Coordinates of C-alpha atoms in Angstrom, one line a residue:
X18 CA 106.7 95.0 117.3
X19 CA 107.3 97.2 114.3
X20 CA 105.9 94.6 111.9
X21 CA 102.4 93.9 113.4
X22 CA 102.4 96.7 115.7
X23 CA 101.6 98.9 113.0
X24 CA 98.3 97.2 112.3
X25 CA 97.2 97.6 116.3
X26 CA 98.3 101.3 116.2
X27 CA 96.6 102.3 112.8
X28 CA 92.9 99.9 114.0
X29 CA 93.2 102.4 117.5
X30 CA 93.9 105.5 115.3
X31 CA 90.7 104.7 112.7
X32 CA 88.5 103.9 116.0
X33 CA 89.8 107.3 117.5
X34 CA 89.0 109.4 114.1
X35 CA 86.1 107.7 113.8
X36 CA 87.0 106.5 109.9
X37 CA 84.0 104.6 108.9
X38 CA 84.3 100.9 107.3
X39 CA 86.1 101.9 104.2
X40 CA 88.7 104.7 105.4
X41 CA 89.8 102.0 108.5
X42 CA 90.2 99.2 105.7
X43 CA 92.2 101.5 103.9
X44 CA 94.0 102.7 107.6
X45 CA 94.8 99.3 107.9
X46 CA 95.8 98.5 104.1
X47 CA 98.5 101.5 104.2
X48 CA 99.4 100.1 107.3
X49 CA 100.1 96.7 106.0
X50 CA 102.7 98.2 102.9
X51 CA 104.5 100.1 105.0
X52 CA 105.4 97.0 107.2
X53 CA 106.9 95.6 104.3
X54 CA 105.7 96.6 101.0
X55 CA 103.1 94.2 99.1
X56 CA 102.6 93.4 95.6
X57 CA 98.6 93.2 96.5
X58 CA 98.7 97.2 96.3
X59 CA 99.6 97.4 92.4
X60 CA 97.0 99.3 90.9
X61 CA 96.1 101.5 94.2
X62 CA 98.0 104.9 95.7
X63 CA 100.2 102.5 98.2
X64 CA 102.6 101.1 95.0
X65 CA 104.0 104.3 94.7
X66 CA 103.8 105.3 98.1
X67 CA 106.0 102.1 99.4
X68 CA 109.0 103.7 97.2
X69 CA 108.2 106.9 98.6
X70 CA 108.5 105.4 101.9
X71 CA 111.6 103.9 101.5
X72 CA 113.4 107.1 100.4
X73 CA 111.9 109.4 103.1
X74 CA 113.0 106.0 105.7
X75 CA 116.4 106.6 104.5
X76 CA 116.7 109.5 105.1
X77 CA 115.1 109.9 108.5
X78 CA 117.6 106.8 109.4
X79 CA 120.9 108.6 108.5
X80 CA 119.4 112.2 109.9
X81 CA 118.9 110.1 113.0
X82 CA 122.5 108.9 113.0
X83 CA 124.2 112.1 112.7
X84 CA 122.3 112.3 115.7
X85 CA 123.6 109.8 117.7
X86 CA 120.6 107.3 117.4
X87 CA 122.1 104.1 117.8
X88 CA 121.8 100.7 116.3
X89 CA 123.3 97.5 115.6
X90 CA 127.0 96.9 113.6
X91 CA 125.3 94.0 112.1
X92 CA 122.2 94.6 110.9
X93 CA 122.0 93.3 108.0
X94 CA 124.2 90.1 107.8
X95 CA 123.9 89.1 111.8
X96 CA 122.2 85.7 112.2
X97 CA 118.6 88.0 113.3
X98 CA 119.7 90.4 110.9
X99 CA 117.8 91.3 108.0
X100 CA 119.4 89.3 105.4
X101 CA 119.0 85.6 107.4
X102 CA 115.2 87.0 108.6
X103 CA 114.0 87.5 105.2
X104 CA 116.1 85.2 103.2
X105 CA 117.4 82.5 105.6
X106 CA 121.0 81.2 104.4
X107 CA 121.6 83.8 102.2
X108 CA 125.2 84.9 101.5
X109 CA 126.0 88.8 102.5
X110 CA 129.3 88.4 101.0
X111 CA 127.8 89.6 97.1
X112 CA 127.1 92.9 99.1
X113 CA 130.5 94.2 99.5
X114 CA 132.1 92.6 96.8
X115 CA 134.1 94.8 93.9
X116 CA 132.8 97.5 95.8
X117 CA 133.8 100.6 94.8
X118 CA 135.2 99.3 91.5
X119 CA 131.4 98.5 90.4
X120 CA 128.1 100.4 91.2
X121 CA 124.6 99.2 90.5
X122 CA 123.6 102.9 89.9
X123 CA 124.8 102.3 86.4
X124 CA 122.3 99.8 85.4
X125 CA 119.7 102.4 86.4
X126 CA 117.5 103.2 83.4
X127 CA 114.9 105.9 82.3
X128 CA 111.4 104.7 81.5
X129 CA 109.8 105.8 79.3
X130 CA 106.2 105.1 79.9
X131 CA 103.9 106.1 82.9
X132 CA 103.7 101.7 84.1
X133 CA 105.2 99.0 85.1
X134 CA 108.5 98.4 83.2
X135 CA 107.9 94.5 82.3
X136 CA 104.9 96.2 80.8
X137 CA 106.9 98.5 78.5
X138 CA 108.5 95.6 76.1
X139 CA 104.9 95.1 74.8
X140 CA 103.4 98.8 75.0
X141 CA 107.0 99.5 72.9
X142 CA 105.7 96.6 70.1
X143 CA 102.5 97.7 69.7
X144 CA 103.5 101.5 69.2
X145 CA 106.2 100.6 66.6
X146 CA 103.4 98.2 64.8
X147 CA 100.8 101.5 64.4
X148 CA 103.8 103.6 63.3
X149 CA 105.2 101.4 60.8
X150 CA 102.1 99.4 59.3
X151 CA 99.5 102.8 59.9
X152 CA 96.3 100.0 59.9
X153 CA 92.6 101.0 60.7
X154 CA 92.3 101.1 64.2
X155 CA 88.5 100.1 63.8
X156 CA 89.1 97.5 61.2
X157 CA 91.4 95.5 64.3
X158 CA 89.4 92.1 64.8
X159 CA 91.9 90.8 67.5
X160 CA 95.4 91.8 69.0
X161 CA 97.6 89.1 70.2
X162 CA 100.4 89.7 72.3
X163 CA 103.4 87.1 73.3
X164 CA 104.8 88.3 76.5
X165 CA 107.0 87.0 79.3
X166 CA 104.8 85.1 81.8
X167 CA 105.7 87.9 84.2
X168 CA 103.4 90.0 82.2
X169 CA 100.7 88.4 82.4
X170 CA 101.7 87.3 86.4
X171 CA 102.0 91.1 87.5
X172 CA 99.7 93.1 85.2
X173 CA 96.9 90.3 83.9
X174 CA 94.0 93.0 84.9
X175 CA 91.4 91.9 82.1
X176 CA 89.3 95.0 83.1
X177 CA 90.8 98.0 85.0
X178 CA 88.4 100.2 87.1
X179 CA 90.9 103.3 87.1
X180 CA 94.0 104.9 86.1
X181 CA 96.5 103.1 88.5
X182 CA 94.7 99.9 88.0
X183 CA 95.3 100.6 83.8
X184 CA 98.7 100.6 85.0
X185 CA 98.7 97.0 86.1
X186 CA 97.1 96.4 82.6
X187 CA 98.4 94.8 79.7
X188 CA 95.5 94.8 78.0
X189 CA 94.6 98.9 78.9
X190 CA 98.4 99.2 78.1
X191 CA 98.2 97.5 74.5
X192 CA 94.9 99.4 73.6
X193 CA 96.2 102.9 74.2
X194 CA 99.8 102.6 72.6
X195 CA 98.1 101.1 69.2
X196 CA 95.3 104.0 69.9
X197 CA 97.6 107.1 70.7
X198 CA 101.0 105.5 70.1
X199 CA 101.6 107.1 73.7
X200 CA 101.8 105.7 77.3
X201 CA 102.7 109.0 79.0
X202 CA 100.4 109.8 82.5
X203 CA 96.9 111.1 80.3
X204 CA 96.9 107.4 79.2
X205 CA 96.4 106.3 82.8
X206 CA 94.0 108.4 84.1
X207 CA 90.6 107.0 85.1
X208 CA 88.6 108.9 82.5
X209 CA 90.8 107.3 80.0
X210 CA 90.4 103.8 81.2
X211 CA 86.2 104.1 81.0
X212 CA 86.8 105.6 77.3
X213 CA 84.6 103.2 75.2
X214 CA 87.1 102.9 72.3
X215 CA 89.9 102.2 74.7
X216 CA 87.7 99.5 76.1
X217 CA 86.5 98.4 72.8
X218 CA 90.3 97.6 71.7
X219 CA 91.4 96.3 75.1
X220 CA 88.6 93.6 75.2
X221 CA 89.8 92.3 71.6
X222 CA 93.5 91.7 73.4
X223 CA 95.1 88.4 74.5
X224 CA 98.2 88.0 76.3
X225 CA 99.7 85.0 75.6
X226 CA 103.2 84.0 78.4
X227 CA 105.9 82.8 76.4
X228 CA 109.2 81.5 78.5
X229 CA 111.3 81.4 75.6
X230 CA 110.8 85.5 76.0
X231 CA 112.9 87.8 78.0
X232 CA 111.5 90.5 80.2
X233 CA 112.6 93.4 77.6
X234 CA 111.2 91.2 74.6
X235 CA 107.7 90.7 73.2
X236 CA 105.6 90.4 69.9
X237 CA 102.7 91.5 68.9
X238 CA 100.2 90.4 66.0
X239 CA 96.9 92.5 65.0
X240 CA 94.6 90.6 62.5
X241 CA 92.3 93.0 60.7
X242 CA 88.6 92.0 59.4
X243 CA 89.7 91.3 56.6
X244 CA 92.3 88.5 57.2
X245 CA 95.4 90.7 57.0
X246 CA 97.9 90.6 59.8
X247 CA 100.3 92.8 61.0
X248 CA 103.4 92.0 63.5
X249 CA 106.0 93.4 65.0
X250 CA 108.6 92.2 67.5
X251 CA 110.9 93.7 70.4
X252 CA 114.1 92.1 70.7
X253 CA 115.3 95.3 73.3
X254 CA 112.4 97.6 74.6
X255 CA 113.5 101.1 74.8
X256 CA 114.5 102.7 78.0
X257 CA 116.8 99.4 78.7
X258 CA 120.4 99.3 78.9
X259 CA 120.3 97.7 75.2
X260 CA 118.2 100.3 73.9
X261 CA 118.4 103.5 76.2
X262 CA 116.3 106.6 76.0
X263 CA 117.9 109.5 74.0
X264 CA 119.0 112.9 75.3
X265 CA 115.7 113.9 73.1
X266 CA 113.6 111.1 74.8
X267 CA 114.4 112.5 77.8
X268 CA 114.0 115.7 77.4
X269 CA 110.4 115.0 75.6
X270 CA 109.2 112.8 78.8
X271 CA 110.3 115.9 81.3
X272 CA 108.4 118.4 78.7
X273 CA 105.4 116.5 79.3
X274 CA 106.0 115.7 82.7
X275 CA 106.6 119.4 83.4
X276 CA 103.3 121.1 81.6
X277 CA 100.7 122.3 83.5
X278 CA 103.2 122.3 86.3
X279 CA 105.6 124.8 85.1
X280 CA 105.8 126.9 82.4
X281 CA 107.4 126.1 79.2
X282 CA 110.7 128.6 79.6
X283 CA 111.2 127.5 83.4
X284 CA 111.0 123.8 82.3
X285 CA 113.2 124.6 79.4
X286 CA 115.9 126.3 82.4
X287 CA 115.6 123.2 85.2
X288 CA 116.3 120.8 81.7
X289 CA 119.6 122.9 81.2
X290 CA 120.3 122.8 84.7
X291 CA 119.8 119.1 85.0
X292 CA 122.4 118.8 81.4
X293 CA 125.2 120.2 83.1
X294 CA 124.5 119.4 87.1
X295 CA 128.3 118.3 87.2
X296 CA 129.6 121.8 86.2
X297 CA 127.3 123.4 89.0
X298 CA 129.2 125.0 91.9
X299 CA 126.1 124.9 93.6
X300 CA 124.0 121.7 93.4
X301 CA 121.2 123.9 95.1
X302 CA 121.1 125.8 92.3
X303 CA 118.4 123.4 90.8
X304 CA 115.9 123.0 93.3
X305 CA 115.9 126.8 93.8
X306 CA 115.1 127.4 90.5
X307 CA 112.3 125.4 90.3
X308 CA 110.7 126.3 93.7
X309 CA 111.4 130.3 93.1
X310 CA 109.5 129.6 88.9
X311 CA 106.9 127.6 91.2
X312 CA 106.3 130.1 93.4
X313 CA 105.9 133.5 90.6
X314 CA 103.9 131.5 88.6
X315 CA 101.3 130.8 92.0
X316 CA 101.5 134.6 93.1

């Protein structure tokens, strides 16, 4: 069936390409998070290829509809449906409730750092400590963090081998924001999780769970060598609805986002197309732009 299936039809394709050991346990490990989507892949390519996969998914299911591919009426809340298969007595009724009147697309936020956002509470602590107190990063004798035990649950990595895996890192995470006062993508890449000083700082880090904390709340204390102590907590992080990104946020994490990609007057166009997308006539307008600035500046 389409939940084990997979693992038989990826095993016959890795025997057919001849993938050695560690390709077909790879085969069978992207296998296994498109089945489903696992939280054993934080930290590898497959955590952001599961969201990936659920967007293209969509959209292969409704292209398939206009079709005339057919499928159940009931496939969500009928007793095999996905709702009672997954969670078994669940209620479907929340689903359609105050629709149209509400829409969960306005509790979307912007993040603003390159991780996992029960990560950025603590990343945002430690970055407002270094700005406001400006202490000798090389006189830090210990950092101690008081985090949400989700933290600590999800991204508990004591010692990150790459990038991605210094994304599932509260202790990577806490080093570079006191060290850069940044967690944009260059803090996540593998060269930066080997740095010595980053490793230096994240090995003097404890994460402590607190339950009296909220998910968007954290605190962080850094005792120096010589006894003093500096602290700093988070009642909101920013980027949540309590304390969203600005227009200037945003616009700073597409700048950096954008360079090396495209150049700085194209990336300063697609940002003015993306500030007034409702006044467009054409909503292709945007994507054009960008592919045709992509395109000249590859000739």
């Amino acid at each position: 069936n389409s939940t084990t299936g997979i693992f038989g039809a990826a095993a016959a394709a890795a025997k057919l390409l001849r993938l050695d050991e560690q390709h077909t346990a790879w085969a069978l490990g992207i296998a296994a998070t498109q089945a489903s989507g696992l939280r054993e892949m934080f930290g590898t390519m497959c955590k952001s290829f599961s969201v990936a996969r659920a967007a293209e998914s969509g959209l292969l299911a409704a292209m398939l509809a206009r079709e005339g591919y057919t499928s159940s009426d009931r496939a969500i809340e009928a007793p095999r449906g996905f709702a009672q298969v997954f969670m078994p007595g669940s209620d479907p009724a929340p689903i359609i409730e105050r629709l149209g009147e509400t829409y969960e697309v306005s509790y979307n936020i912007y993040k603003p750092f390159a991780c996992g956002i029960v990560l950025h509470a603590a990343i945002d602590a430690c970055i407002r400590a270094r700005k406001e107190h400006g202490f000798d990063l090389e006189q830090i004798e210990k950092v101690t963090l008081r985090v949400n035990p989700i933290v600590t649950e999800i991204t508990g990595k004591r010692e990150p081998q790459s990038g991605l895996e210094g994304k599932f890192s509260v202790y990577h995470c806490a080093a570079v924001a006191l060290i850069h006062g940044l967690a944009g993508e260059p803090q996540y890449s593998d060269e930066r999780v080997k740095n010595p000083t980053v490793i230096a700082l994240r090995d003097k880090v404890e994460a402590i769970p607190d339950r009296s904390l909220r998910r968007d709340q954290a605190h962080v204390l850094v005792r120096l060598r010589d006894g003093r102590t500096y602290e700093k907590k988070i009642e909101h992080a920013i980027g949540t609805l309590a304390n969203p990104l600005s227009d200037q946020d945003l616009r700073d994490k597409f700048t950096g986002l954008a360079e090396g990609i495209l150049a700085p007057e194209v990336t300063s166009k697609v940002i003015d197309l993306c500030w007034n997308l409702e006044h467009l006539e054409d909503f292709s307008a945007l994507p054009v732009a960008t592919a045709r600035a992509l395109k000249d500046e590859h000739a």
